[in-house]
Short mmCIF file of N, CA and C in Angstrom, two decimals:
data_model
loop_
_atom_site.label_atom_id
_atom_site.label_comp_id
_atom_site.label_asym_id
_atom_site.label_seq_id
_atom_site.Cartn_x
_atom_site.Cartn_y
_atom_site.Cartn_z
N MET J 280 151.35 32.47 238.71
CA MET J 280 151.52 32.95 237.58
C MET J 280 151.52 34.92 237.69
N PRO J 281 152.39 35.04 236.97
CA PRO J 281 152.56 36.78 237.54
C PRO J 281 151.20 37.57 236.41
N GLU J 282 150.83 38.57 236.92
CA GLU J 282 149.55 39.44 235.84
C GLU J 282 150.24 39.78 234.42
N PRO J 283 149.81 39.59 233.62
CA PRO J 283 150.09 40.21 232.25
C PRO J 283 150.43 41.58 232.38
N LEU J 284 151.35 42.14 231.38
CA LEU J 284 151.64 43.63 231.58
C LEU J 284 150.57 44.05 230.72
N PHE J 285 149.83 43.42 229.60
CA PHE J 285 148.28 43.97 229.06
C PHE J 285 147.76 42.97 228.98
N ILE J 286 145.98 43.41 228.70
CA ILE J 286 145.25 42.44 228.80
C ILE J 286 144.15 43.02 227.39
N ARG J 287 143.77 42.03 226.44
CA ARG J 287 142.66 42.30 225.71
C ARG J 287 141.51 42.20 226.01
N TYR J 288 140.67 42.90 225.32
CA TYR J 288 139.27 42.77 225.78
C TYR J 288 138.43 41.73 225.59
N ASP J 289 139.24 40.91 224.92
CA ASP J 289 138.33 39.78 224.74
C ASP J 289 138.76 38.79 225.40
N GLN J 290 139.63 39.12 226.48
CA GLN J 290 140.03 37.69 227.22
C GLN J 290 139.27 38.11 228.82
N ARG J 291 138.99 37.14 229.36
CA ARG J 291 137.94 36.77 230.74
C ARG J 291 138.61 38.39 231.78
N GLN J 292 139.82 38.35 231.65
CA GLN J 292 140.35 39.27 233.11
C GLN J 292 140.51 40.90 232.45
N ALA J 293 139.85 40.60 231.29
CA ALA J 293 139.51 42.26 230.64
C ALA J 293 137.80 42.63 231.62
N ARG J 294 136.98 41.55 231.82
CA ARG J 294 135.36 41.60 232.54
C ARG J 294 135.83 41.86 234.20
N ARG J 295 137.11 41.88 235.10
CA ARG J 295 137.60 41.97 236.27
C ARG J 295 137.42 43.32 236.45
N PRO J 296 136.77 44.28 237.32
CA PRO J 296 136.96 45.92 237.23
C PRO J 296 138.02 45.88 238.38
N GLU J 297 137.97 44.94 239.36
CA GLU J 297 139.40 45.12 240.34
C GLU J 297 140.53 45.01 239.72
N ARG J 298 140.64 44.47 238.64
CA ARG J 298 141.80 44.41 237.63
C ARG J 298 141.90 45.83 236.39
N VAL J 299 140.93 46.23 236.17
CA VAL J 299 141.19 47.07 234.75
C VAL J 299 140.10 48.02 235.22
N GLY J 300 139.58 48.05 235.94
CA GLY J 300 138.86 49.33 236.56
C GLY J 300 136.95 49.02 235.98
N LEU J 301 136.61 49.77 236.18
CA LEU J 301 134.91 49.76 235.71
C LEU J 301 134.93 49.78 234.17
N LYS J 302 135.13 50.95 233.69
CA LYS J 302 135.01 51.04 232.37
C LYS J 302 135.35 50.48 231.66
N ALA J 303 136.46 49.96 231.43
CA ALA J 303 136.99 48.97 230.71
C ALA J 303 136.31 47.70 231.13
N ALA J 304 136.03 47.56 231.94
CA ALA J 304 135.62 46.07 232.70
C ALA J 304 133.82 46.15 231.88
N ARG J 305 133.29 47.24 231.94
CA ARG J 305 131.86 47.12 231.28
C ARG J 305 132.07 47.23 229.72
N LEU J 306 133.04 47.86 229.11
CA LEU J 306 132.97 47.38 227.78
C LEU J 306 133.39 45.91 227.20
N ALA J 307 134.52 45.33 228.11
CA ALA J 307 135.05 44.04 227.72
C ALA J 307 133.36 42.89 227.71
N ARG J 308 132.68 43.45 229.17
CA ARG J 308 131.58 42.46 229.29
C ARG J 308 130.49 42.99 228.06
N LEU J 309 130.47 44.12 227.48
CA LEU J 309 129.31 44.43 226.25
C LEU J 309 130.08 43.37 225.21
N HIS J 310 131.21 43.67 224.77
CA HIS J 310 131.79 42.69 224.05
C HIS J 310 131.28 41.01 224.19
N HIS J 311 131.59 40.90 225.09
CA HIS J 311 131.36 38.96 225.63
C HIS J 311 129.71 39.15 225.24
N TYR J 312 128.96 39.85 225.49
CA TYR J 312 127.62 39.54 225.07
C TYR J 312 127.04 40.10 223.63
N GLY J 313 128.23 40.18 223.26
CA GLY J 313 128.29 40.17 221.20
C GLY J 313 127.40 41.65 221.10
N LEU J 314 127.85 42.55 221.63
CA LEU J 314 127.80 44.05 221.21
C LEU J 314 128.90 44.58 220.81
N PRO J 315 128.72 45.55 219.67
CA PRO J 315 129.75 45.95 218.69
C PRO J 315 130.49 47.02 219.72
N VAL J 316 131.84 46.21 219.92
CA VAL J 316 132.80 46.97 221.02
C VAL J 316 134.33 47.14 220.09
N PRO J 317 134.56 48.86 219.62
CA PRO J 317 136.03 48.28 219.09
C PRO J 317 136.99 47.75 220.13
N PRO J 318 137.91 47.29 219.40
CA PRO J 318 138.91 46.02 219.94
C PRO J 318 139.72 47.31 220.99
N PHE J 319 140.18 46.72 222.13
CA PHE J 319 141.03 47.29 222.91
C PHE J 319 142.18 46.84 224.00
N TRP J 320 143.55 47.24 224.43
CA TRP J 320 144.15 46.58 225.39
C TRP J 320 143.64 47.47 226.64
N VAL J 321 144.08 46.42 227.61
CA VAL J 321 144.13 47.28 228.93
C VAL J 321 145.49 47.19 229.65
N ILE J 322 146.20 48.47 230.13
CA ILE J 322 146.85 48.11 231.26
C ILE J 322 146.35 47.88 232.84
N PRO J 323 146.54 46.80 233.23
CA PRO J 323 145.73 46.72 234.59
C PRO J 323 146.66 47.59 235.16
N ALA J 324 145.85 47.67 236.41
CA ALA J 324 146.30 48.34 237.70
C ALA J 324 147.89 48.15 237.83
N SER J 325 148.16 46.97 238.34
CA SER J 325 149.29 46.52 238.88
C SER J 325 150.78 47.16 237.57
N THR J 326 150.30 47.15 236.64
CA THR J 326 151.23 47.57 235.63
C THR J 326 151.27 49.41 235.68
N GLY J 327 149.98 49.89 235.97
CA GLY J 327 150.06 50.95 236.05
C GLY J 327 150.96 51.63 237.16
N GLU J 328 150.92 50.96 238.11
CA GLU J 328 151.33 51.03 239.35
C GLU J 328 152.75 51.16 239.07
N GLN J 329 153.33 49.98 238.53
CA GLN J 329 154.96 49.87 238.03
C GLN J 329 155.54 51.35 237.57
N ILE J 330 154.87 51.68 236.36
CA ILE J 330 154.99 52.89 235.65
C ILE J 330 154.98 54.11 236.67
N LEU J 331 153.72 54.02 237.63
CA LEU J 331 153.87 55.50 238.24
C LEU J 331 155.05 55.22 239.45
N LEU J 332 155.26 54.56 239.54
CA LEU J 332 156.09 54.17 240.64
C LEU J 332 158.25 54.51 240.55
N SER J 333 157.87 54.32 239.12
CA SER J 333 159.22 54.07 238.70
C SER J 333 159.49 55.68 238.14
N THR J 334 160.71 56.26 238.21
CA THR J 334 161.24 57.27 237.80
C THR J 334 161.46 57.23 236.26
N SER J 335 161.62 56.42 235.79
CA SER J 335 161.03 56.22 234.06
C SER J 335 160.96 55.10 233.92
N PRO J 336 159.92 55.14 233.25
CA PRO J 336 158.93 53.89 232.59
C PRO J 336 160.01 52.70 232.56
N SER J 337 160.04 51.46 232.83
CA SER J 337 160.07 50.30 232.19
C SER J 337 160.78 49.87 230.96
N GLU J 338 161.84 49.82 230.62
CA GLU J 338 162.04 49.72 229.21
C GLU J 338 161.05 48.12 229.16
N GLU J 339 161.28 47.64 229.92
CA GLU J 339 160.24 45.75 229.31
C GLU J 339 158.79 46.00 229.24
N ILE J 340 158.34 47.48 229.86
CA ILE J 340 157.17 47.64 229.37
C ILE J 340 156.66 48.15 228.19
N HIS J 341 157.80 49.32 228.05
CA HIS J 341 157.95 49.74 226.82
C HIS J 341 157.87 48.69 225.23
N ALA J 342 158.86 48.14 225.52
CA ALA J 342 159.06 47.17 224.49
C ALA J 342 158.04 46.36 224.21
N ALA J 343 157.36 45.53 225.64
CA ALA J 343 156.33 44.84 225.39
C ALA J 343 155.09 45.33 224.56
N TRP J 344 155.08 46.73 224.97
CA TRP J 344 153.89 47.51 224.39
C TRP J 344 154.59 47.61 222.85
N SER J 345 155.55 48.14 222.41
CA SER J 345 155.65 48.29 221.18
C SER J 345 155.54 46.87 220.36
N HIS J 346 156.00 45.58 220.90
CA HIS J 346 156.19 44.19 220.26
C HIS J 346 154.44 44.21 220.16
N LEU J 347 153.82 44.12 220.90
CA LEU J 347 152.23 43.62 221.40
C LEU J 347 151.56 44.55 220.37
N PHE J 348 151.97 46.00 219.54
CA PHE J 348 151.26 47.33 219.33
C PHE J 348 151.71 46.81 217.76
N TYR J 349 152.80 46.46 217.16
CA TYR J 349 152.87 45.95 215.72
C TYR J 349 152.63 44.75 215.21
N SER J 350 152.30 43.48 216.48
CA SER J 350 151.60 42.50 216.23
C SER J 350 150.45 42.50 215.58
N TRP J 351 149.47 43.56 216.72
CA TRP J 351 147.79 44.00 216.62
C TRP J 351 147.62 44.66 215.35
N GLN J 352 148.05 45.46 215.07
CA GLN J 352 148.60 46.91 213.84
C GLN J 352 147.82 46.12 212.62
N SER J 353 148.77 44.98 212.26
CA SER J 353 148.68 44.23 210.94
C SER J 353 147.20 44.01 210.65
N SER J 354 146.45 43.46 211.55
CA SER J 354 145.31 42.75 211.68
C SER J 354 144.06 44.44 211.29
N LEU J 355 144.41 45.53 211.39
CA LEU J 355 143.96 46.77 211.72
C LEU J 355 143.72 47.45 210.42
N PRO J 356 142.91 48.36 209.78
CA PRO J 356 142.85 48.83 208.82
C PRO J 356 144.20 50.19 209.01
N ALA J 357 144.63 50.14 207.59
CA ALA J 357 145.76 51.26 207.55
C ALA J 357 145.71 52.50 207.95
N ALA J 358 144.63 53.30 208.12
CA ALA J 358 144.28 54.30 208.43
C ALA J 358 143.80 54.44 210.01
N ALA J 359 143.84 53.42 210.78
CA ALA J 359 143.26 53.37 211.68
C ALA J 359 143.61 53.95 213.04
N GLU J 360 142.84 54.89 213.70
CA GLU J 360 143.56 55.71 215.04
C GLU J 360 142.80 54.98 216.08
N PHE J 361 143.98 55.75 216.84
CA PHE J 361 143.93 55.14 218.42
C PHE J 361 143.47 56.10 219.56
N ALA J 362 142.95 55.71 220.60
CA ALA J 362 142.52 56.63 222.12
C ALA J 362 142.90 56.16 222.71
N VAL J 363 143.44 56.69 223.68
CA VAL J 363 143.85 56.20 225.19
C VAL J 363 143.15 56.66 226.16
N ARG J 364 142.38 56.06 226.93
CA ARG J 364 141.31 56.46 227.76
C ARG J 364 141.67 56.15 229.10
N SER J 365 141.29 56.21 230.32
CA SER J 365 141.89 55.70 231.59
C SER J 365 140.79 54.84 232.30
N SER J 366 140.74 54.28 232.79
CA SER J 366 140.04 53.15 233.23
C SER J 366 140.16 53.01 234.95
N GLY J 367 140.36 54.10 235.93
CA GLY J 367 140.58 53.60 237.02
C GLY J 367 139.94 53.03 237.73
N LEU J 368 140.74 52.30 238.60
CA LEU J 368 140.07 51.25 239.65
C LEU J 368 138.89 52.13 240.42
N ASN J 369 138.96 53.41 241.26
CA ASN J 369 137.83 54.19 241.54
C ASN J 369 137.08 54.98 240.94
N GLU J 370 137.06 54.86 239.17
CA GLU J 370 136.19 55.43 238.61
C GLU J 370 135.19 55.15 238.01
N ASP J 371 134.13 55.93 237.78
CA ASP J 371 132.73 55.38 237.09
C ASP J 371 132.06 54.32 238.80
N SER J 372 132.25 54.86 239.82
CA SER J 372 131.71 54.17 240.87
C SER J 372 130.81 54.97 241.30
N THR J 373 130.01 53.68 242.22
CA THR J 373 128.85 54.52 242.62
C THR J 373 128.61 55.58 243.77
N THR J 374 129.72 55.59 244.19
CA THR J 374 130.06 57.41 245.28
C THR J 374 131.17 58.11 244.08
N HIS J 375 131.92 57.99 243.40
CA HIS J 375 132.56 59.00 242.28
C HIS J 375 132.56 58.36 241.06
N SER J 376 132.27 59.88 239.67
CA SER J 376 132.75 59.28 238.68
C SER J 376 134.23 59.92 238.18
N PHE J 377 134.84 60.70 239.21
CA PHE J 377 136.07 61.16 238.25
C PHE J 377 135.74 61.90 237.20
N ALA J 378 134.56 62.18 236.55
CA ALA J 378 134.74 62.92 235.23
C ALA J 378 135.62 64.34 235.11
N GLY J 379 136.35 63.86 234.23
CA GLY J 379 137.01 65.28 233.42
C GLY J 379 138.49 65.19 234.65
N GLN J 380 139.28 64.01 235.25
CA GLN J 380 139.66 64.14 236.30
C GLN J 380 141.10 63.67 235.58
N PHE J 381 140.84 62.36 234.61
CA PHE J 381 142.17 61.41 233.75
C PHE J 381 142.24 62.24 232.58
N GLU J 382 143.20 62.48 231.95
CA GLU J 382 143.40 62.34 230.61
C GLU J 382 142.63 61.70 229.89
N SER J 383 142.69 61.55 228.53
CA SER J 383 141.89 61.10 227.67
C SER J 383 142.82 61.70 226.42
N VAL J 384 143.49 61.19 225.59
CA VAL J 384 144.13 61.40 224.06
C VAL J 384 143.54 60.62 222.95
N LEU J 385 143.14 61.27 221.95
CA LEU J 385 142.51 60.84 220.98
C LEU J 385 143.53 61.12 219.65
N HIS J 386 143.07 60.15 218.37
CA HIS J 386 143.35 60.55 217.16
C HIS J 386 145.24 60.09 217.22
N LEU J 387 145.12 59.19 217.88
CA LEU J 387 146.98 58.67 217.92
C LEU J 387 147.07 57.65 216.36
N VAL J 388 148.20 57.74 216.14
CA VAL J 388 148.45 56.71 214.90
C VAL J 388 149.65 55.96 215.03
N ASP J 389 150.14 55.78 215.96
CA ASP J 389 151.46 55.46 216.01
C ASP J 389 152.23 54.76 217.36
N SER J 390 152.79 53.43 217.22
CA SER J 390 152.83 53.12 218.58
C SER J 390 153.78 54.32 219.67
N GLU J 391 155.15 55.41 219.09
CA GLU J 391 155.40 55.89 220.40
C GLU J 391 154.35 56.75 220.82
N ALA J 392 153.63 57.50 220.08
CA ALA J 392 152.05 58.60 220.24
C ALA J 392 151.63 57.86 221.34
N ILE J 393 151.03 56.73 221.06
CA ILE J 393 150.34 56.00 222.35
C ILE J 393 151.18 55.53 223.52
N TRP J 394 152.36 55.44 223.66
CA TRP J 394 153.25 54.97 224.39
C TRP J 394 152.86 56.41 225.39
N SER J 395 153.37 57.37 224.71
CA SER J 395 153.52 58.75 225.21
C SER J 395 152.26 59.16 225.82
N ALA J 396 150.89 58.81 225.39
CA ALA J 396 149.73 59.08 225.33
C ALA J 396 149.44 58.27 227.05
N ILE J 397 150.04 56.78 226.88
CA ILE J 397 149.38 55.89 227.93
C ILE J 397 150.36 56.48 229.43
N LEU J 398 151.40 57.21 229.05
CA LEU J 398 152.22 57.58 230.09
C LEU J 398 151.42 58.89 230.92
N GLN J 399 151.02 59.53 229.43
CA GLN J 399 150.54 61.08 230.00
C GLN J 399 149.18 60.61 230.75
N CYS J 400 148.15 59.70 230.49
CA CYS J 400 147.15 59.29 230.87
C CYS J 400 147.45 58.82 232.70
N ILE J 401 148.51 58.20 232.59
CA ILE J 401 148.52 56.81 233.53
C ILE J 401 148.95 58.06 235.20
N ASP J 402 150.11 59.35 234.75
CA ASP J 402 150.41 60.61 235.08
C ASP J 402 149.25 61.37 235.93
N SER J 403 148.16 61.36 235.22
CA SER J 403 146.90 62.24 235.57
C SER J 403 146.63 62.03 236.60
N GLY J 404 146.74 60.78 237.20
CA GLY J 404 146.31 60.11 238.19
C GLY J 404 146.65 60.76 239.50
N ARG J 405 147.98 61.57 239.30
CA ARG J 405 148.96 61.82 240.11
C ARG J 405 148.90 63.14 240.63
N HIS J 406 148.01 64.03 239.41
CA HIS J 406 147.21 65.31 240.13
C HIS J 406 146.50 65.92 240.83
N ILE J 407 146.47 66.76 241.82
CA ILE J 407 146.04 67.07 243.08
C ILE J 407 144.76 67.23 242.97
N SER J 408 144.03 67.77 241.65
CA SER J 408 142.90 67.59 241.65
C SER J 408 142.17 66.04 241.53
N ALA J 409 142.54 65.35 240.79
CA ALA J 409 142.32 63.85 240.63
C ALA J 409 142.48 63.15 242.19
N ARG J 410 143.43 63.42 242.62
CA ARG J 410 143.78 62.97 244.39
C ARG J 410 142.91 63.39 244.97
N GLY J 411 142.58 64.45 245.17
CA GLY J 411 141.98 65.14 245.92
C GLY J 411 140.31 65.08 245.95
N TYR J 412 140.03 64.57 244.89
CA TYR J 412 138.54 64.29 244.03
C TYR J 412 137.71 63.55 244.92
N GLY J 413 139.03 62.28 244.63
CA GLY J 413 138.01 60.99 245.77
C GLY J 413 138.87 61.42 247.01
N GLY J 414 139.43 61.86 247.71
CA GLY J 414 140.30 61.96 248.76
C GLY J 414 141.29 61.02 249.25
N ARG J 415 141.69 60.46 248.07
CA ARG J 415 142.84 59.14 248.28
C ARG J 415 143.49 58.93 247.00
N ASP J 416 144.82 58.50 246.64
CA ASP J 416 145.15 58.32 245.81
C ASP J 416 144.60 57.05 245.21
N LEU J 417 144.76 57.26 243.78
CA LEU J 417 144.58 56.65 242.82
C LEU J 417 144.85 55.51 242.07
N GLU J 418 144.26 54.27 241.74
CA GLU J 418 144.81 53.56 240.88
C GLU J 418 144.47 53.58 239.62
N ASN J 419 145.28 53.37 238.52
CA ASN J 419 144.69 53.94 237.65
C ASN J 419 144.77 52.68 236.31
N ALA J 420 144.05 52.17 235.97
CA ALA J 420 144.21 51.22 234.52
C ALA J 420 143.97 51.86 233.23
N THR J 421 144.52 51.89 232.23
CA THR J 421 144.60 52.64 231.19
C THR J 421 144.27 51.77 230.01
N ALA J 422 143.37 52.05 229.59
CA ALA J 422 142.27 51.36 228.15
C ALA J 422 142.83 52.48 226.99
#
């Protein structure tokens, strides 16, 4: 079975740090144990890698995001704002925090702004400061 392009916070896969990074997995676990966590979707590292390796992001992934967003948006308050944050596979580990190495984009209100922020956040893993911090290329899931 192919890995999904996006994983919702309340799905079991969202609690697997090897797929979504420690930050997203920890948030998903908090939700699983009944603590209040804002709803979120994660782009697993495999999808992020597809985006990173592509010279132009896949129309399939972009279309899937647009469909997902519009389906999900109807269940949210009209004035909802969104954030795009990293959850790198190497981020928040016991040896490296990567604090400040990845982009975070806040106060987003529509699908295209979120998609642009997703690309910006994933691309931040290519920056020399982030790559040099851990001594290797990064795999970046995005929440």
